[in-house]
């Protein structure tokens, strides 16, 4: 397993932007060393091969047949054939910028489509064509005028076993070279544009993302050290990076709030445990010094010790239960039970406490059973936690009303039981309603308690497939609605709502 050193994390060995720059440099180097030279060679060969193909197309079997129809042993007949051939293709070759020359067997030019250079010798081209297996020779270079040309020389068919002559096709490469330069420049321009686009992408996209990741990395390190105050700056674009930034800031805020709630919880739990322990210790010391005949003091002290010990036990049990739930190790022992029977017992337990605190606890037990598959002790604990909160946050003279509603579901195999526990207490602020279900959260720090009661209720109800809804208004009171799916009651016309 890799272990991270927080000190070393401050030094980024590599970044997205750095890797992007390295990749761009490597790509540019590869392009300069390999791609561009290869591109220029390909362009050059393409144009030159095109010219060669065009010149080769000039010499066909018809041309060879034309000369073979003459007695090529006769110099006069060969010259006559040459003149007729040149005369026949002069205009066509002129339009294409091609010069055609006829060469005799001595290597002398005896006819030309331009009418010039009739005394020029072309013996080297002629000899090369004669000795070639393909019967042709190629020349690319400068002529006597310094102009770059390409020429193809084709040996004519032999007559009576002897060489007869050749035909040479010549064209200027000036315009071709210009085209090569133009296309090469266009290609290089496109390559430069592509590199500029890569550079733009790196500057416009990669660098901001890299900086944002560095900020998130910094925030994560600070959070690991317990500092949740650092916030990541927002992006100017509404994109995935901005969404990640918002989510990270939200996570940091929630962790900070959770940490604050846990600190408050530890303080509250410490106080909640300290109070009963102080009472137990104080009365224990008092009882040790009390005369054994003072039965009243002994009874009072033992009663206080029992009450405070029970209070301490309940707090510890809630903490242990919440811990097991968080670890996924908490199990409920489900059996067939009557939810309303558990509610009746819970209300009975709180009747005396409500009366002593001057609170009116109103509840009429329904005349039907609500059969449910669950853990009776855990369902009862849900009722206890909710009623405990209701009494805790309701002042003397206030009311707590408990009502039930049975909903007959004709389209389902189960019915629905709704239990409403309403109080006229201090209520919950609108912004806190969704948070009171969270562990350790207390909307009112002036009241005793650990802030885990409703969190325990939520977890227990989830384990039973039940739901809890909370409606409240600050200064007016709170209503907790519990929803259970129960076995069919077959009660359709008893004044309850049917659906």
Short mmCIF file of C-alpha atoms in Angstrom, two decimals:
data_model
loop_
_atom_site.label_atom_id
_atom_site.label_comp_id
_atom_site.label_asym_id
_atom_site.label_seq_id
_atom_site.Cartn_x
_atom_site.Cartn_y
_atom_site.Cartn_z
CA UNK A 1 0.00 0.00 0.00
CA UNK A 2 1.37 3.41 -0.96
CA UNK A 3 1.91 5.79 1.96
CA UNK A 4 1.76 9.52 1.24
CA UNK A 5 3.98 12.08 2.92
CA UNK A 6 2.10 15.34 3.26
CA UNK A 7 5.35 17.32 3.06
CA UNK A 8 6.33 15.72 -0.22
CA UNK A 9 2.87 16.27 -1.65
CA UNK A 10 3.61 20.00 -1.80
CA UNK A 11 6.10 19.36 -4.59
CA UNK A 12 4.36 18.26 -7.77
CA UNK A 13 6.78 16.06 -9.72
CA UNK A 14 4.84 16.57 -12.92
CA UNK A 15 1.78 18.43 -14.08
CA UNK A 16 -0.73 18.05 -16.88
CA UNK A 17 0.56 21.28 -18.46
CA UNK A 18 4.18 20.09 -18.22
CA UNK A 19 3.34 16.74 -19.83
CA UNK A 20 1.40 18.55 -22.53
CA UNK A 21 4.40 20.81 -23.23
CA UNK A 22 6.76 17.82 -23.36
CA UNK A 23 4.43 16.00 -25.72
CA UNK A 24 4.21 19.09 -27.94
CA UNK A 25 8.01 19.47 -28.04
CA UNK A 26 8.44 15.79 -28.91
CA UNK A 27 5.79 16.05 -31.60
CA UNK A 28 7.37 19.18 -33.08
CA UNK A 29 10.81 17.56 -33.07
CA UNK A 30 9.48 14.44 -34.74
CA UNK A 31 7.71 16.59 -37.33
CA UNK A 32 10.80 18.68 -38.07
CA UNK A 33 13.12 15.67 -38.31
CA UNK A 34 10.90 13.13 -40.04
CA UNK A 35 7.48 14.35 -41.17
CA UNK A 36 8.42 17.59 -42.94
CA UNK A 37 11.34 16.09 -44.93
CA UNK A 38 9.16 13.10 -45.81
CA UNK A 39 6.35 15.42 -46.83
CA UNK A 40 8.63 17.47 -49.09
CA UNK A 41 10.07 14.33 -50.71
CA UNK A 42 6.61 12.93 -51.38
CA UNK A 43 5.43 16.21 -52.93
CA UNK A 44 8.55 16.41 -55.12
CA UNK A 45 8.22 12.81 -56.28
CA UNK A 46 4.53 13.21 -56.96
CA UNK A 47 4.97 16.13 -59.34
CA UNK A 48 8.03 14.70 -61.05
CA UNK A 49 6.39 11.30 -61.48
CA UNK A 50 3.36 13.02 -62.98
CA UNK A 51 5.57 14.71 -65.58
CA UNK A 52 7.36 11.44 -66.33
CA UNK A 53 4.05 9.63 -66.82
CA UNK A 54 2.89 12.38 -69.16
CA UNK A 55 6.07 12.14 -71.27
CA UNK A 56 5.88 8.34 -71.31
CA UNK A 57 2.33 8.52 -72.64
CA UNK A 58 3.64 10.29 -75.74
CA UNK A 59 5.48 7.22 -76.99
CA UNK A 60 3.01 4.47 -77.90
CA UNK A 61 2.94 1.35 -80.07
CA UNK A 62 1.42 3.48 -82.80
CA UNK A 63 4.56 5.64 -82.86
CA UNK A 64 6.81 2.58 -83.16
CA UNK A 65 4.52 1.16 -85.87
CA UNK A 66 4.61 4.43 -87.78
CA UNK A 67 8.42 4.34 -88.06
CA UNK A 68 8.46 0.57 -88.74
CA UNK A 69 6.39 1.18 -91.88
CA UNK A 70 9.41 2.89 -93.46
CA UNK A 71 12.65 1.35 -94.77
CA UNK A 72 14.67 2.56 -91.82
CA UNK A 73 17.90 1.27 -93.37
CA UNK A 74 17.61 4.20 -95.72
CA UNK A 75 18.72 7.51 -94.27
CA UNK A 76 16.41 9.36 -96.62
CA UNK A 77 13.41 7.19 -95.64
CA UNK A 78 14.19 7.67 -91.91
CA UNK A 79 14.47 11.44 -92.35
CA UNK A 80 11.20 11.47 -94.26
CA UNK A 81 9.46 9.47 -91.49
CA UNK A 82 10.91 11.84 -88.88
CA UNK A 83 9.63 14.94 -90.67
CA UNK A 84 6.13 13.47 -91.07
CA UNK A 85 5.98 12.40 -87.39
CA UNK A 86 7.12 15.83 -86.16
CA UNK A 87 4.71 17.56 -88.51
CA UNK A 88 1.82 15.45 -87.19
CA UNK A 89 2.34 16.15 -83.46
CA UNK A 90 3.92 19.64 -83.56
CA UNK A 91 0.78 21.56 -82.59
CA UNK A 92 -0.25 19.10 -79.89
CA UNK A 93 3.17 19.11 -78.21
CA UNK A 94 3.41 22.90 -78.50
CA UNK A 95 0.17 23.31 -76.52
CA UNK A 96 1.51 20.96 -73.81
CA UNK A 97 4.90 22.66 -73.64
CA UNK A 98 6.70 19.54 -74.84
CA UNK A 99 9.51 19.45 -77.37
CA UNK A 100 9.87 16.29 -79.49
CA UNK A 101 13.18 15.37 -81.16
CA UNK A 102 13.99 12.54 -83.53
CA UNK A 103 17.52 11.14 -83.23
CA UNK A 104 19.24 9.04 -85.88
CA UNK A 105 21.43 6.02 -85.18
CA UNK A 106 24.55 8.24 -85.00
CA UNK A 107 22.98 10.12 -82.10
CA UNK A 108 22.30 13.30 -84.06
CA UNK A 109 19.05 15.27 -83.82
CA UNK A 110 17.55 15.30 -87.29
CA UNK A 111 14.13 16.77 -86.49
CA UNK A 112 12.56 18.84 -83.70
CA UNK A 113 9.05 20.09 -83.00
CA UNK A 114 10.56 23.52 -82.21
CA UNK A 115 12.61 23.65 -85.42
CA UNK A 116 15.80 24.47 -83.52
CA UNK A 117 18.98 22.67 -82.45
CA UNK A 118 19.03 20.36 -85.49
CA UNK A 119 22.82 20.24 -85.29
CA UNK A 120 22.83 19.34 -81.56
CA UNK A 121 23.91 15.85 -80.68
CA UNK A 122 22.07 13.66 -78.21
CA UNK A 123 24.36 10.65 -78.38
CA UNK A 124 24.43 10.01 -74.59
CA UNK A 125 20.63 9.88 -74.33
CA UNK A 126 20.45 7.69 -77.41
CA UNK A 127 23.12 5.27 -76.15
CA UNK A 128 21.48 5.03 -72.73
CA UNK A 129 18.13 4.21 -74.30
CA UNK A 130 19.62 1.57 -76.59
CA UNK A 131 21.42 -0.29 -73.80
CA UNK A 132 18.48 -0.05 -71.37
CA UNK A 133 16.37 -3.17 -70.85
CA UNK A 134 13.28 -0.97 -71.14
CA UNK A 135 14.55 0.73 -74.28
CA UNK A 136 14.39 4.20 -72.72
CA UNK A 137 16.53 6.65 -70.77
CA UNK A 138 15.65 9.52 -68.42
CA UNK A 139 17.42 12.78 -67.80
CA UNK A 140 16.63 15.47 -65.20
CA UNK A 141 18.93 18.45 -65.08
CA UNK A 142 19.85 21.68 -66.79
CA UNK A 143 20.20 22.07 -70.52
CA UNK A 144 22.84 24.18 -72.27
CA UNK A 145 20.73 27.29 -71.59
CA UNK A 146 20.70 26.64 -67.85
CA UNK A 147 17.01 25.71 -67.77
CA UNK A 148 15.96 22.69 -65.72
CA UNK A 149 14.34 20.03 -67.88
CA UNK A 150 13.17 16.45 -67.86
CA UNK A 151 13.61 14.29 -70.96
CA UNK A 152 12.68 10.73 -71.88
CA UNK A 153 14.40 9.07 -74.83
CA UNK A 154 12.82 5.97 -76.42
CA UNK A 155 14.80 3.71 -78.81
CA UNK A 156 12.90 2.98 -82.06
CA UNK A 157 12.46 -0.63 -83.21
CA UNK A 158 15.46 -2.25 -84.90
CA UNK A 159 15.39 -2.76 -88.64
CA UNK A 160 17.06 -5.91 -90.03
CA UNK A 161 18.79 -6.37 -86.66
CA UNK A 162 20.41 -2.93 -86.55
CA UNK A 163 19.62 0.17 -84.51
CA UNK A 164 17.61 2.80 -86.32
CA UNK A 165 17.29 5.81 -84.02
CA UNK A 166 15.24 7.22 -81.14
CA UNK A 167 12.61 9.74 -80.16
CA UNK A 168 13.22 12.21 -77.31
CA UNK A 169 10.48 14.07 -75.40
CA UNK A 170 11.57 17.15 -73.44
CA UNK A 171 9.70 19.50 -71.10
CA UNK A 172 10.70 22.39 -68.85
CA UNK A 173 10.57 21.77 -65.07
CA UNK A 174 10.44 25.46 -64.17
CA UNK A 175 6.68 25.57 -63.63
CA UNK A 176 6.72 22.15 -62.00
CA UNK A 177 9.33 23.28 -59.47
CA UNK A 178 7.25 26.36 -58.76
CA UNK A 179 4.22 24.15 -58.10
CA UNK A 180 6.32 21.98 -55.78
CA UNK A 181 7.37 25.06 -53.82
CA UNK A 182 3.79 26.40 -53.60
CA UNK A 183 2.29 23.10 -52.45
CA UNK A 184 5.16 22.60 -49.98
CA UNK A 185 4.60 26.07 -48.52
CA UNK A 186 0.88 25.39 -48.22
CA UNK A 187 1.61 22.10 -46.46
CA UNK A 188 4.12 23.73 -44.11
CA UNK A 189 1.62 26.51 -43.37
CA UNK A 190 -1.03 23.93 -42.48
CA UNK A 191 1.45 22.14 -40.22
CA UNK A 192 2.29 25.44 -38.51
CA UNK A 193 -1.41 26.19 -38.05
CA UNK A 194 -1.89 22.75 -36.47
CA UNK A 195 0.96 23.42 -34.05
CA UNK A 196 -0.48 26.83 -33.23
CA UNK A 197 -3.82 25.13 -32.52
CA UNK A 198 -2.06 22.67 -30.21
CA UNK A 199 -0.37 25.60 -28.49
CA UNK A 200 -3.72 27.40 -28.22
CA UNK A 201 -5.36 24.30 -26.75
CA UNK A 202 -2.56 24.03 -24.22
CA UNK A 203 -2.86 27.68 -23.23
CA UNK A 204 -6.62 27.99 -23.39
CA UNK A 205 -7.71 24.62 -22.01
CA UNK A 206 -4.89 22.56 -20.50
CA UNK A 207 -3.25 25.28 -18.40
CA UNK A 208 -6.49 26.43 -16.67
CA UNK A 209 -7.43 22.80 -15.97
CA UNK A 210 -3.94 22.13 -14.62
CA UNK A 211 -4.11 25.19 -12.35
CA UNK A 212 -7.55 24.16 -11.15
CA UNK A 213 -6.31 20.65 -10.35
CA UNK A 214 -3.39 22.16 -8.42
CA UNK A 215 -5.87 24.24 -6.41
CA UNK A 216 -7.98 21.16 -5.69
CA UNK A 217 -4.81 19.28 -4.70
CA UNK A 218 -3.85 22.09 -2.32
CA UNK A 219 -7.35 22.16 -0.83
CA UNK A 220 -7.32 18.38 -0.39
CA UNK A 221 -4.01 18.53 1.48
CA UNK A 222 -5.31 21.28 3.74
CA UNK A 223 -8.48 19.29 4.39
CA UNK A 224 -6.36 16.26 5.27
CA UNK A 225 -4.71 18.45 7.91
CA UNK A 226 -8.09 19.57 9.23
CA UNK A 227 -8.33 22.98 7.53
CA UNK A 228 -11.65 23.26 5.67
CA UNK A 229 -11.59 27.04 5.18
CA UNK A 230 -9.74 27.06 1.84
CA UNK A 231 -12.09 27.61 -1.09
CA UNK A 232 -11.31 27.06 -4.77
CA UNK A 233 -11.91 30.00 -7.08
CA UNK A 234 -14.74 29.57 -9.56
CA UNK A 235 -14.17 29.26 -13.30
CA UNK A 236 -15.46 31.73 -15.87
CA UNK A 237 -16.97 28.83 -17.82
CA UNK A 238 -19.95 26.74 -16.88
CA UNK A 239 -18.35 23.38 -17.61
CA UNK A 240 -17.30 20.13 -15.93
CA UNK A 241 -14.33 21.83 -14.25
CA UNK A 242 -16.62 24.45 -12.74
CA UNK A 243 -19.00 21.68 -11.63
CA UNK A 244 -16.08 19.84 -10.00
CA UNK A 245 -15.01 23.07 -8.28
CA UNK A 246 -18.52 23.69 -6.94
CA UNK A 247 -18.81 20.08 -5.77
CA UNK A 248 -15.43 20.25 -4.03
CA UNK A 249 -16.30 23.51 -2.30
CA UNK A 250 -19.65 22.05 -1.28
CA UNK A 251 -17.90 18.94 0.07
CA UNK A 252 -15.48 21.11 2.03
CA UNK A 253 -18.35 23.16 3.48
CA UNK A 254 -20.27 20.01 4.42
CA UNK A 255 -17.17 18.44 6.00
CA UNK A 256 -16.54 21.64 7.91
CA UNK A 257 -20.14 21.67 9.10
CA UNK A 258 -19.96 17.96 9.94
CA UNK A 259 -16.70 18.49 11.84
CA UNK A 260 -18.28 21.37 13.70
CA UNK A 261 -21.33 19.23 14.46
CA UNK A 262 -19.12 16.40 15.73
CA UNK A 263 -17.18 18.81 17.93
CA UNK A 264 -20.46 20.16 19.24
CA UNK A 265 -21.64 16.59 19.69
CA UNK A 266 -18.55 15.65 21.70
CA UNK A 267 -19.08 18.69 23.88
CA UNK A 268 -22.76 17.85 24.30
CA UNK A 269 -22.12 14.16 25.01
CA UNK A 270 -19.42 15.08 27.49
CA UNK A 271 -21.92 17.35 29.24
CA UNK A 272 -24.70 14.76 28.96
CA UNK A 273 -22.47 12.13 30.58
CA UNK A 274 -20.90 14.50 33.06
CA UNK A 275 -24.28 15.55 34.49
CA UNK A 276 -25.51 12.06 35.45
CA UNK A 277 -22.03 11.01 36.57
CA UNK A 278 -21.81 14.09 38.78
CA UNK A 279 -25.22 13.30 40.27
CA UNK A 280 -24.31 9.64 40.78
CA UNK A 281 -20.97 10.54 42.39
CA UNK A 282 -22.53 13.22 44.58
CA UNK A 283 -25.31 11.01 45.86
CA UNK A 284 -22.94 8.09 46.33
CA UNK A 285 -20.79 10.26 48.61
CA UNK A 286 -23.91 11.50 50.38
CA UNK A 287 -25.23 7.99 50.96
CA UNK A 288 -21.89 6.84 52.33
CA UNK A 289 -22.15 9.56 54.99
CA UNK A 290 -25.90 9.12 55.63
CA UNK A 291 -27.16 7.33 58.75
CA UNK A 292 -28.59 3.92 57.82
CA UNK A 293 -31.76 4.83 59.63
CA UNK A 294 -32.45 7.81 57.32
CA UNK A 295 -34.59 5.80 54.93
CA UNK A 296 -36.01 8.83 53.13
CA UNK A 297 -32.60 10.22 52.14
CA UNK A 298 -31.42 6.76 51.11
CA UNK A 299 -34.51 6.20 48.93
CA UNK A 300 -34.16 9.62 47.32
CA UNK A 301 -30.49 9.09 46.60
CA UNK A 302 -30.99 5.61 45.15
CA UNK A 303 -33.82 6.92 42.98
CA UNK A 304 -31.57 9.69 41.60
CA UNK A 305 -28.74 7.23 40.98
CA UNK A 306 -31.11 4.85 39.15
CA UNK A 307 -32.57 7.65 37.02
CA UNK A 308 -29.21 9.13 36.10
CA UNK A 309 -27.72 5.68 35.42
CA UNK A 310 -30.63 4.91 33.07
CA UNK A 311 -30.09 8.25 31.33
CA UNK A 312 -26.39 7.47 30.94
CA UNK A 313 -27.18 3.97 29.71
CA UNK A 314 -29.58 5.30 27.06
CA UNK A 315 -26.98 7.76 25.75
CA UNK A 316 -24.34 5.02 25.51
CA UNK A 317 -26.79 2.64 23.81
CA UNK A 318 -27.71 5.30 21.24
CA UNK A 319 -24.04 5.88 20.49
CA UNK A 320 -23.31 2.17 20.16
CA UNK A 321 -26.36 1.68 17.95
CA UNK A 322 -25.37 4.57 15.69
CA UNK A 323 -21.83 3.22 15.45
CA UNK A 324 -23.07 -0.25 14.46
CA UNK A 325 -25.45 1.25 11.88
CA UNK A 326 -22.64 3.30 10.34
CA UNK A 327 -20.49 0.15 10.12
CA UNK A 328 -23.38 -1.89 8.66
CA UNK A 329 -23.26 -4.32 11.59
CA UNK A 330 -26.61 -3.53 13.15
CA UNK A 331 -29.33 -6.15 12.81
CA UNK A 332 -33.01 -5.95 13.69
CA UNK A 333 -34.96 -8.95 14.94
CA UNK A 334 -38.12 -8.83 12.89
CA UNK A 335 -41.28 -10.59 13.83
CA UNK A 336 -45.01 -10.10 13.43
CA UNK A 337 -46.02 -7.18 15.64
CA UNK A 338 -48.71 -4.58 16.21
CA UNK A 339 -47.34 -1.07 15.61
CA UNK A 340 -50.23 0.56 17.46
CA UNK A 341 -49.61 -1.60 20.54
CA UNK A 342 -46.04 -0.27 20.72
CA UNK A 343 -47.34 3.28 20.23
CA UNK A 344 -49.88 2.77 23.06
CA UNK A 345 -47.14 1.62 25.45
CA UNK A 346 -44.86 4.53 24.52
CA UNK A 347 -47.60 7.12 25.05
CA UNK A 348 -48.38 5.54 28.43
CA UNK A 349 -44.69 5.82 29.41
CA UNK A 350 -44.66 9.55 28.65
CA UNK A 351 -48.06 10.43 30.16
CA UNK A 352 -46.67 11.05 33.63
CA UNK A 353 -43.66 13.05 32.39
CA UNK A 354 -45.88 15.24 30.22
CA UNK A 355 -48.25 15.88 33.11
CA UNK A 356 -45.40 16.85 35.45
CA UNK A 357 -44.06 19.34 32.87
CA UNK A 358 -47.52 20.83 32.30
CA UNK A 359 -47.90 19.56 28.74
CA UNK A 360 -51.15 18.17 27.34
CA UNK A 361 -50.47 14.79 25.71
CA UNK A 362 -53.51 13.89 23.60
CA UNK A 363 -53.93 10.45 22.03
CA UNK A 364 -56.85 8.15 21.33
CA UNK A 365 -55.91 4.56 20.62
CA UNK A 366 -57.52 3.18 17.42
CA UNK A 367 -59.80 0.13 17.71
CA UNK A 368 -57.91 -1.95 15.14
CA UNK A 369 -54.56 -3.66 14.95
CA UNK A 370 -51.80 -2.62 12.56
CA UNK A 371 -49.90 -5.82 11.83
CA UNK A 372 -46.34 -5.20 10.71
CA UNK A 373 -43.21 -7.32 10.23
CA UNK A 374 -40.53 -5.61 12.29
CA UNK A 375 -38.55 -5.38 15.50
CA UNK A 376 -40.92 -4.23 18.31
CA UNK A 377 -38.11 -2.81 20.47
CA UNK A 378 -36.65 -0.75 17.63
CA UNK A 379 -40.05 0.58 16.49
CA UNK A 380 -40.79 1.51 20.10
CA UNK A 381 -37.45 3.30 20.27
CA UNK A 382 -38.47 5.42 17.27
CA UNK A 383 -41.64 6.49 19.11
CA UNK A 384 -39.64 7.17 22.30
CA UNK A 385 -37.10 9.38 20.53
CA UNK A 386 -39.77 11.43 18.75
CA UNK A 387 -41.96 11.87 21.84
CA UNK A 388 -38.90 12.74 23.92
CA UNK A 389 -38.04 15.52 21.46
CA UNK A 390 -41.65 16.73 21.41
CA UNK A 391 -41.75 17.09 25.18
CA UNK A 392 -38.22 18.52 25.35
CA UNK A 393 -39.01 21.35 22.93
CA UNK A 394 -42.57 22.12 24.14
CA UNK A 395 -43.07 24.59 26.97
CA UNK A 396 -45.51 24.15 29.84
CA UNK A 397 -49.07 24.73 28.70
CA UNK A 398 -48.31 23.41 25.22
CA UNK A 399 -49.93 20.47 23.46
CA UNK A 400 -48.70 17.23 21.90
CA UNK A 401 -51.25 15.55 19.66
CA UNK A 402 -50.83 11.99 18.37
CA UNK A 403 -53.16 10.83 15.60
CA UNK A 404 -53.25 7.92 13.18
CA UNK A 405 -54.61 7.50 9.69
CA UNK A 406 -55.23 4.18 7.98
CA UNK A 407 -55.19 4.26 4.20
CA UNK A 408 -56.78 1.30 2.48
CA UNK A 409 -54.95 0.58 -0.78
CA UNK A 410 -57.27 -1.34 -3.07
CA UNK A 411 -54.53 -1.72 -5.71
CA UNK A 412 -51.89 -3.16 -3.34
CA UNK A 413 -51.40 -6.20 -1.13
CA UNK A 414 -50.70 -3.91 1.85
CA UNK A 415 -52.35 -0.94 3.54
CA UNK A 416 -50.63 2.20 4.77
CA UNK A 417 -50.56 3.42 8.36
CA UNK A 418 -49.66 7.04 8.97
CA UNK A 419 -48.80 8.26 12.48
CA UNK A 420 -48.67 12.00 13.19
CA UNK A 421 -46.89 13.36 16.29
CA UNK A 422 -47.47 17.11 16.49
CA UNK A 423 -46.34 19.60 19.10
CA UNK A 424 -46.76 23.32 19.73
CA UNK A 425 -43.13 23.80 20.71
CA UNK A 426 -40.45 26.15 19.43
CA UNK A 427 -40.42 24.56 15.98
CA UNK A 428 -37.51 24.23 13.57
CA UNK A 429 -36.12 26.87 11.25
CA UNK A 430 -36.86 26.21 7.56
CA UNK A 431 -33.15 25.95 6.75
CA UNK A 432 -32.62 23.30 9.43
CA UNK A 433 -35.46 20.87 8.64
CA UNK A 434 -33.38 18.70 6.28
CA UNK A 435 -30.38 18.78 8.64
CA UNK A 436 -32.06 17.60 11.86
CA UNK A 437 -31.99 14.01 10.54
CA UNK A 438 -28.20 14.13 10.31
CA UNK A 439 -25.95 12.71 12.99
CA UNK A 440 -24.88 15.12 15.74
CA UNK A 441 -26.94 18.03 14.38
CA UNK A 442 -28.92 20.14 16.86
CA UNK A 443 -31.15 22.97 15.72
CA UNK A 444 -31.46 24.29 19.27
CA UNK A 445 -28.37 24.16 21.46
CA UNK A 446 -30.27 25.50 24.47
CA UNK A 447 -31.91 22.13 25.04
CA UNK A 448 -30.15 19.04 26.42
CA UNK A 449 -29.48 16.09 24.15
CA UNK A 450 -26.80 14.58 21.92
CA UNK A 451 -28.40 15.42 18.56
CA UNK A 452 -28.55 11.82 17.37
CA UNK A 453 -32.15 10.91 18.22
CA UNK A 454 -33.70 11.64 14.83
CA UNK A 455 -30.65 10.19 13.04
CA UNK A 456 -31.26 6.92 14.91
CA UNK A 457 -34.97 7.08 13.98
CA UNK A 458 -34.11 7.60 10.32
CA UNK A 459 -31.76 4.60 10.27
CA UNK A 460 -34.21 2.32 12.11
CA UNK A 461 -37.09 3.27 9.82
CA UNK A 462 -34.93 2.63 6.76
CA UNK A 463 -34.15 -0.84 8.09
CA UNK A 464 -37.91 -1.46 8.28
CA UNK A 465 -38.79 0.04 4.90
CA UNK A 466 -40.69 2.87 6.62
CA UNK A 467 -40.44 6.62 6.06
CA UNK A 468 -40.32 9.76 8.20
CA UNK A 469 -41.43 13.22 7.06
CA UNK A 470 -40.97 16.40 9.09
CA UNK A 471 -42.96 19.62 8.78
CA UNK A 472 -42.18 22.54 11.05
CA UNK A 473 -42.40 26.28 11.41
CA UNK A 474 -40.24 28.23 13.81
CA UNK A 475 -42.24 29.46 16.76
CA UNK A 476 -45.33 27.40 15.93
CA UNK A 477 -44.40 23.74 16.34
CA UNK A 478 -43.39 20.55 14.56
CA UNK A 479 -45.21 17.58 13.03
CA UNK A 480 -43.43 14.28 12.48
CA UNK A 481 -45.17 11.91 10.07
CA UNK A 482 -44.30 8.20 10.15
CA UNK A 483 -45.43 5.97 7.27
CA UNK A 484 -45.60 2.17 7.53
CA UNK A 485 -46.75 -0.47 5.05
CA UNK A 486 -48.87 -2.90 7.08
CA UNK A 487 -50.79 -6.07 6.35
CA UNK A 488 -54.26 -5.75 4.85
CA UNK A 489 -56.81 -4.69 7.49
CA UNK A 490 -59.97 -5.15 5.38
CA UNK A 491 -61.29 -2.00 7.04
CA UNK A 492 -62.75 0.09 4.25
CA UNK A 493 -65.64 2.02 5.78
CA UNK A 494 -64.65 2.95 9.30
CA UNK A 495 -64.19 6.63 8.75
CA UNK A 496 -60.55 6.34 7.62
CA UNK A 497 -59.38 7.48 4.22
CA UNK A 498 -59.62 4.90 1.45
CA UNK A 499 -57.62 5.02 -1.76
#
